[in-house]
Short mmCIF file of C-alpha atoms in Angstrom, two decimals:
data_model
loop_
_atom_site.label_atom_id
_atom_site.label_comp_id
_atom_site.label_asym_id
_atom_site.label_seq_id
_atom_site.Cartn_x
_atom_site.Cartn_y
_atom_site.Cartn_z
CA MET J 20 -7.53 12.72 -31.38
CA SER J 21 -9.62 11.54 -34.61
CA VAL J 22 -12.00 8.36 -34.81
CA GLN J 23 -9.00 6.08 -36.58
CA ASP J 24 -7.28 6.91 -33.52
CA LEU J 25 -9.69 6.36 -30.79
CA ARG J 26 -10.19 2.96 -32.41
CA TRP J 27 -6.25 2.36 -32.52
CA ALA J 28 -6.48 3.09 -28.68
CA VAL J 29 -9.23 0.93 -27.40
CA ALA J 30 -7.77 -1.84 -29.77
CA ASP J 31 -5.01 -1.38 -28.10
CA GLY J 32 -5.86 -1.29 -24.73
CA ARG J 33 -8.07 -4.23 -25.11
CA THR J 34 -5.26 -6.44 -25.82
CA LEU J 35 -2.92 -5.31 -22.94
CA THR J 36 -5.87 -5.68 -20.45
CA ALA J 37 -6.10 -9.30 -22.08
CA ARG J 38 -2.20 -9.72 -21.56
CA ALA J 39 -3.05 -8.86 -17.75
CA LEU J 40 -5.63 -11.10 -17.46
CA ALA J 41 -3.89 -13.72 -18.97
CA HIS J 42 -1.24 -13.34 -16.49
CA TRP J 43 -3.37 -13.98 -13.56
CA ALA J 44 -5.13 -17.20 -15.29
CA ARG J 45 -1.10 -18.48 -15.32
CA ARG J 46 -0.55 -17.34 -11.47
CA PRO J 47 -3.87 -18.52 -9.55
CA GLY J 48 -2.38 -19.15 -6.58
CA ASP J 49 -1.32 -15.16 -6.40
CA VAL J 50 -4.69 -14.02 -7.41
CA ALA J 51 -6.52 -16.08 -4.89
CA VAL J 52 -4.49 -14.93 -1.97
CA ALA J 53 -5.05 -11.03 -3.09
CA LEU J 54 -8.84 -11.77 -2.86
CA LEU J 55 -9.35 -13.71 0.34
CA PHE J 56 -6.62 -11.20 2.14
CA PRO J 57 -9.58 -9.09 2.78
CA VAL J 58 -11.63 -12.23 3.71
CA MET J 59 -9.22 -12.90 6.46
CA VAL J 60 -8.93 -9.72 7.82
CA VAL J 61 -12.58 -8.96 8.11
CA LEU J 62 -12.80 -12.27 10.20
CA MET J 63 -10.33 -11.82 12.41
CA MET J 64 -11.68 -8.44 13.11
CA GLY J 65 -15.46 -9.35 13.33
CA TYR J 66 -14.78 -12.37 15.77
CA LEU J 67 -11.49 -11.84 17.67
CA PHE J 68 -11.80 -8.18 18.11
CA GLY J 69 -15.53 -7.75 17.20
CA GLY J 70 -16.74 -8.20 20.60
CA GLN J 71 -14.85 -5.23 22.24
CA MET J 72 -15.93 -2.89 19.69
CA ASP J 73 -18.51 -0.17 20.24
CA VAL J 74 -20.30 1.01 17.36
CA PRO J 75 -21.78 4.49 17.60
CA GLY J 76 -25.75 4.56 18.09
CA GLY J 77 -25.47 0.68 18.65
CA GLY J 78 -25.50 -2.09 15.79
CA SER J 79 -23.43 -4.69 14.86
CA TYR J 80 -19.66 -4.52 14.70
CA ARG J 81 -19.62 -7.02 11.64
CA GLU J 82 -22.13 -5.24 9.66
CA PHE J 83 -20.17 -1.91 10.85
CA ILE J 84 -16.89 -3.39 9.43
CA VAL J 85 -18.07 -4.77 5.94
CA PRO J 86 -18.45 -1.43 4.14
CA GLY J 87 -14.77 -0.28 5.63
CA MET J 88 -13.27 -3.34 4.38
CA PHE J 89 -14.92 -3.12 0.71
CA ALA J 90 -13.00 0.22 1.18
CA LEU J 91 -9.49 -1.38 2.04
CA THR J 92 -9.80 -3.89 -0.45
CA MET J 93 -9.62 -0.90 -3.14
CA ALA J 94 -7.04 0.63 -1.47
CA PHE J 95 -5.22 -2.61 -1.28
CA GLY J 96 -5.23 -2.84 -5.22
CA VAL J 97 -2.59 -0.14 -5.40
CA GLU J 98 -0.18 -2.55 -4.36
CA THR J 99 -1.29 -4.64 -7.05
CA THR J 100 -0.82 -1.87 -9.91
CA PHE J 101 2.06 -0.65 -8.84
CA THR J 102 4.12 -4.10 -8.85
CA ALA J 103 2.80 -5.04 -12.29
CA VAL J 104 3.45 -1.33 -13.86
CA ALA J 105 6.87 -1.64 -11.67
CA SER J 106 8.02 -5.19 -13.17
CA ASP J 107 7.21 -4.10 -17.00
CA ALA J 108 9.18 -1.22 -16.15
CA ALA J 109 12.05 -3.01 -14.63
CA LYS J 110 12.10 -6.12 -17.10
CA GLY J 111 12.18 -3.53 -20.13
CA VAL J 112 8.79 -4.40 -21.22
CA THR J 113 7.49 -0.84 -20.97
CA ASP J 114 10.13 0.22 -23.15
CA ARG J 115 9.38 -2.32 -25.68
CA PHE J 116 5.81 -1.25 -26.07
CA ARG J 117 6.99 2.34 -26.52
CA ALA J 118 9.13 0.78 -29.59
CA MET J 119 5.96 -0.88 -31.17
CA PRO J 120 3.33 0.57 -33.29
CA MET J 121 0.81 1.12 -30.51
CA SER J 122 -1.34 4.14 -29.35
CA PRO J 123 0.64 5.62 -26.35
CA SER J 124 -1.84 5.34 -23.94
CA ALA J 125 -3.06 2.02 -24.56
CA VAL J 126 0.03 0.84 -21.64
CA VAL J 127 -1.72 2.60 -19.12
CA THR J 128 -5.75 2.40 -19.62
CA GLY J 129 -5.42 -1.49 -20.38
CA ARG J 130 -3.71 -2.05 -16.58
CA ALA J 131 -6.40 0.45 -15.60
CA ALA J 132 -9.08 -1.77 -17.04
CA ALA J 133 -7.54 -4.77 -16.15
CA ASP J 134 -7.31 -3.91 -12.51
CA MET J 135 -11.10 -2.46 -12.32
CA LEU J 136 -11.97 -6.08 -13.11
CA HIS J 137 -9.70 -7.57 -10.22
CA SER J 138 -11.73 -4.85 -8.29
CA VAL J 139 -14.69 -6.12 -9.60
CA ALA J 140 -13.84 -9.81 -8.51
CA GLY J 141 -12.64 -8.39 -4.83
CA LEU J 142 -15.78 -7.07 -4.15
CA ALA J 143 -17.78 -9.62 -5.04
CA VAL J 144 -15.65 -12.33 -3.05
CA MET J 145 -15.91 -9.36 -0.11
CA ALA J 146 -19.83 -9.15 -0.73
CA VAL J 147 -20.26 -12.96 -0.31
CA CYS J 148 -18.34 -12.99 3.08
CA GLY J 149 -20.01 -10.02 3.90
CA VAL J 150 -23.40 -11.99 4.01
CA LEU J 151 -22.21 -15.01 5.81
CA ILE J 152 -21.24 -13.10 8.76
CA GLY J 153 -24.42 -11.19 8.82
CA TRP J 154 -24.36 -7.99 6.89
CA ARG J 155 -26.99 -6.82 4.84
CA VAL J 156 -28.20 -4.54 2.41
CA HIS J 157 -31.39 -2.66 4.21
CA ASP J 158 -32.11 0.42 2.13
CA GLY J 159 -32.92 -1.23 -1.54
CA ALA J 160 -30.63 -2.45 -4.67
CA ALA J 161 -30.21 0.87 -6.16
CA ARG J 162 -28.82 2.42 -3.29
CA ALA J 163 -26.28 -0.77 -2.52
CA LEU J 164 -25.50 -0.52 -6.42
CA ALA J 165 -25.01 3.13 -5.77
CA GLY J 166 -22.50 2.38 -2.85
CA LEU J 167 -20.61 -0.55 -4.99
CA GLY J 168 -20.45 2.21 -7.81
CA LEU J 169 -18.65 4.55 -5.50
CA LEU J 170 -16.31 2.06 -4.15
CA LEU J 171 -15.46 1.21 -7.85
CA LEU J 172 -14.79 5.04 -8.65
CA LEU J 173 -12.15 5.48 -5.48
CA ARG J 174 -10.70 2.19 -6.87
CA PHE J 175 -10.36 3.95 -10.50
CA ALA J 176 -8.98 6.73 -8.82
CA LEU J 177 -6.46 4.60 -6.98
CA VAL J 178 -5.43 2.99 -10.12
CA TRP J 179 -3.95 6.08 -11.37
CA LEU J 180 -2.01 6.80 -8.31
CA GLY J 181 -0.90 3.13 -8.33
CA VAL J 182 0.08 3.48 -12.12
CA TYR J 183 2.07 6.57 -11.40
CA LEU J 184 3.87 5.38 -8.42
CA GLY J 185 5.22 2.16 -10.62
CA LEU J 186 6.29 4.52 -13.25
CA LEU J 187 8.41 6.37 -10.73
CA ALA J 188 9.91 3.19 -8.90
CA LYS J 189 12.90 1.18 -9.96
CA GLY J 190 11.49 -1.58 -8.98
CA PRO J 191 8.65 -4.31 -7.73
CA GLU J 192 10.66 -4.18 -4.64
CA SER J 193 9.95 -0.94 -3.92
CA VAL J 194 6.46 -2.03 -3.13
CA ALA J 195 7.37 -1.32 0.88
CA ILE J 196 7.18 2.14 -0.13
CA VAL J 197 3.64 1.77 -1.16
CA GLN J 198 2.65 -0.42 1.83
CA VAL J 199 3.98 2.78 4.25
CA LEU J 200 1.78 5.44 2.05
CA VAL J 201 -1.36 2.79 1.63
CA TRP J 202 -1.80 1.19 4.96
CA PRO J 203 -1.49 4.37 7.41
CA ILE J 204 -4.18 6.22 5.01
CA GLY J 205 -6.49 3.11 4.86
CA PHE J 206 -6.22 2.48 9.06
CA LEU J 207 -6.75 5.84 9.89
CA SER J 208 -10.23 6.34 8.06
CA SER J 209 -13.45 5.23 9.72
CA ALA J 210 -13.04 1.75 7.91
CA LEU J 211 -12.47 -0.32 11.18
CA VAL J 212 -13.04 2.23 14.15
CA ALA J 213 -15.70 5.45 14.27
CA PRO J 214 -13.71 8.53 14.23
CA SER J 215 -16.04 9.61 17.46
CA THR J 216 -14.11 7.49 19.34
CA MET J 217 -10.48 8.51 18.59
CA PRO J 218 -8.75 11.69 20.03
CA GLY J 219 -10.35 15.14 18.64
CA TRP J 220 -7.61 15.81 16.48
CA LEU J 221 -7.10 12.47 14.90
CA GLY J 222 -10.62 11.76 14.46
CA ALA J 223 -11.06 15.17 12.50
CA ILE J 224 -8.01 13.71 10.21
CA ALA J 225 -9.90 10.43 9.80
CA GLU J 226 -13.02 12.21 8.88
CA TRP J 227 -11.50 14.29 6.16
CA ASN J 228 -9.65 11.10 4.69
CA PRO J 229 -10.83 10.18 1.32
CA MET J 230 -11.18 7.05 2.42
CA SER J 231 -13.55 8.09 5.31
CA ALA J 232 -15.83 9.52 2.62
CA THR J 233 -16.55 6.66 0.83
CA VAL J 234 -16.71 3.94 3.42
CA THR J 235 -19.12 6.59 5.27
CA ALA J 236 -21.39 7.05 2.09
CA CYS J 237 -21.40 3.19 1.45
CA ARG J 238 -23.05 2.51 4.95
CA GLU J 239 -25.63 5.47 4.36
CA LEU J 240 -26.33 3.89 0.97
CA PHE J 241 -26.45 0.22 2.30
CA GLY J 242 -28.45 1.45 5.26
CA THR J 243 -26.09 1.08 8.16
CA PRO J 244 -25.37 4.93 8.89
CA VAL J 245 -23.05 6.07 11.59
CA THR J 246 -23.91 8.92 13.73
CA SER J 247 -21.58 11.91 13.10
CA GLY J 248 -21.62 15.63 13.29
CA SER J 249 -19.13 16.72 11.17
CA TRP J 250 -19.35 17.99 7.73
CA ALA J 251 -17.55 15.52 5.76
CA ALA J 252 -19.60 13.00 7.47
CA GLU J 253 -23.09 14.54 6.74
CA HIS J 254 -22.17 15.05 2.95
CA SER J 255 -20.15 12.01 2.45
CA VAL J 256 -21.85 11.15 -0.82
CA LEU J 257 -20.87 14.44 -2.36
CA MET J 258 -17.30 13.70 -1.22
CA ALA J 259 -17.22 9.98 -1.95
CA VAL J 260 -17.56 11.84 -5.55
CA VAL J 261 -15.50 14.72 -5.27
CA TRP J 262 -12.35 13.06 -3.61
CA PRO J 263 -11.73 10.37 -6.39
CA LEU J 264 -12.64 12.50 -9.08
CA ALA J 265 -9.49 14.98 -7.74
CA ILE J 266 -7.31 11.85 -6.98
CA ALA J 267 -7.66 10.86 -10.96
CA ALA J 268 -7.70 14.50 -12.15
CA VAL J 269 -4.08 14.92 -10.50
CA PHE J 270 -2.69 11.35 -11.05
CA ALA J 271 -4.25 10.28 -14.62
CA PRO J 272 -2.57 13.13 -16.68
CA LEU J 273 0.70 12.77 -14.39
CA SER J 274 0.45 9.06 -15.57
CA VAL J 275 0.58 9.68 -18.96
CA ARG J 276 3.29 12.18 -18.73
CA ARG J 277 5.51 10.22 -16.80
CA TYR J 278 5.27 6.73 -19.36
CA ARG J 279 5.97 9.42 -22.46
CA SER J 280 8.76 10.87 -20.53
CA LEU J 281 10.45 7.56 -19.91
CA GLY J 282 13.62 6.74 -21.61
CA ARG J 283 14.81 10.33 -21.92
#
């Protein structure tokens, strides 16, 4: 790719990112619901069920749950990506983009950039909620920022999963399929419950869940680690980098290839 082609791709990607942000500006209610839904979940879990939850090694369940909800917020974003991509494809917008003199990569990169901005906003809302219910950073700002970076890396990888599934789907109504995929994977992790409290075989699956790697790494970086003897938990920061990079390495090329093959 030449320098001119790269500039063309960046300019087109920026235009499509602005298009997505303009859509959100015209639908503030939808954006508010998407941002506040995780807040409702953490308040419900923290105050309704928190008194019955034991954290291995002691500690506050509310502080335990916040890093988990950070990661779940990143996972729930797959539905947003999927719906937007599938809607454009079903309405013929994607076909019109393909017929225009624009960079082929701009459609998927523009979508990815917009969703990453949305995820930053979601993390900010969740961080404020966490502080209000008692979550604190105990190990310095640098390590906390590293934890937030791992969360955004996870979201970056899941953006490509959402783009690929959206390009495969027949329409946005297929989002139920994504929910069937995302919700079990999200909850079968260390996000809300420590794997050590699960049956042995189920806890092992949860320990090796990519979501658990990010959640456990964030708890460690935020200064609220949960004791676990598994290899995955002891190397959680490493796995929180490896898993998202592996997911992105698979689904980013698949997304680009699927976009190029549409209509053939």
